[in-house]
Amino acid sequence: KEERKSVIILAQEDKRMEKGKVLAVAKDVEMVKKGDILYFQSYSLNSVEIDGKELYFIKMEDILAKA
């Protein structure tokens, strides 16, 4: 079974690219932590809406930069 490292973030609107604040990370993720602001690719996002907020689950390889 292949393990995937993932991050959960709350996206903020930005017309140039997707960015968001990290709300939670998988146990095996070391380079990203809760509270970080990330820029990421949006073409393959998995999302869920909770309490009126759109939350995204993204893979480490979809992260473009850390602010």
Short mmCIF file of C-alpha atoms in Angstrom, two decimals:
data_model
loop_
_atom_site.label_atom_id
_atom_site.label_comp_id
_atom_site.label_asym_id
_atom_site.label_seq_id
_atom_site.Cartn_x
_atom_site.Cartn_y
_atom_site.Cartn_z
CA LYS A 1 0.00 0.00 0.00
CA GLU A 2 1.41 3.37 -1.04
CA GLU A 3 1.32 6.14 1.57
CA ARG A 4 0.56 9.67 0.47
CA LYS A 5 1.67 12.74 2.34
CA SER A 6 -1.04 15.36 2.45
CA VAL A 7 -1.95 18.72 3.89
CA ILE A 8 -5.36 20.24 4.66
CA ILE A 9 -5.69 23.96 3.96
CA LEU A 10 -8.28 26.71 3.92
CA ALA A 11 -8.05 28.52 0.60
CA GLN A 12 -8.13 32.28 0.27
CA GLU A 13 -9.16 34.00 -2.91
CA ASP A 14 -6.30 35.21 -5.09
CA LYS A 15 -6.79 35.56 -8.84
CA ARG A 16 -3.13 34.95 -9.70
CA MET A 17 -2.82 31.52 -8.07
CA GLU A 18 -4.35 29.47 -5.28
CA LYS A 19 -3.11 30.12 -1.77
CA GLY A 20 -4.27 29.07 1.63
CA LYS A 21 -3.49 28.61 5.30
CA VAL A 22 -2.57 25.15 6.57
CA LEU A 23 -5.12 23.84 9.07
CA ALA A 24 -3.73 20.32 9.55
CA VAL A 25 -0.97 18.05 8.23
CA ALA A 26 -0.40 14.31 8.07
CA LYS A 27 1.92 12.89 10.74
CA ASP A 28 4.66 12.11 8.22
CA VAL A 29 4.82 15.65 6.74
CA GLU A 30 7.89 17.54 7.96
CA MET A 31 8.38 20.57 5.70
CA VAL A 32 4.92 22.09 6.24
CA LYS A 33 3.28 22.90 9.56
CA LYS A 34 -0.08 24.14 10.80
CA GLY A 35 -0.44 27.89 10.21
CA ASP A 36 1.86 28.06 7.16
CA ILE A 37 0.64 29.94 4.07
CA LEU A 38 1.06 27.90 0.88
CA TYR A 39 0.67 28.53 -2.85
CA PHE A 40 -0.54 25.46 -4.69
CA GLN A 41 -1.80 24.04 -7.97
CA SER A 42 -5.56 23.90 -8.12
CA TYR A 43 -6.22 21.53 -11.02
CA SER A 44 -6.50 18.33 -8.95
CA LEU A 45 -7.90 19.41 -5.60
CA ASN A 46 -10.20 17.35 -3.43
CA SER A 47 -12.45 19.59 -1.38
CA VAL A 48 -15.16 19.49 1.24
CA GLU A 49 -17.35 22.26 2.66
CA ILE A 50 -17.59 22.45 6.47
CA ASP A 51 -19.45 25.23 8.28
CA GLY A 52 -19.64 27.24 5.06
CA LYS A 53 -15.86 27.09 4.45
CA GLU A 54 -14.27 25.31 1.50
CA LEU A 55 -11.43 23.04 2.72
CA TYR A 56 -8.95 21.39 0.35
CA PHE A 57 -6.88 18.25 0.67
CA ILE A 58 -3.67 18.61 -1.35
CA LYS A 59 -0.63 16.46 -2.08
CA MET A 60 2.87 17.65 -1.29
CA GLU A 61 3.79 17.60 -5.00
CA ASP A 62 1.04 20.17 -5.71
CA ILE A 63 2.60 22.78 -3.40
CA LEU A 64 4.33 25.50 -5.44
CA ALA A 65 5.75 27.68 -2.65
CA LYS A 66 5.61 28.50 1.03
CA ALA A 67 5.07 32.14 2.00
#
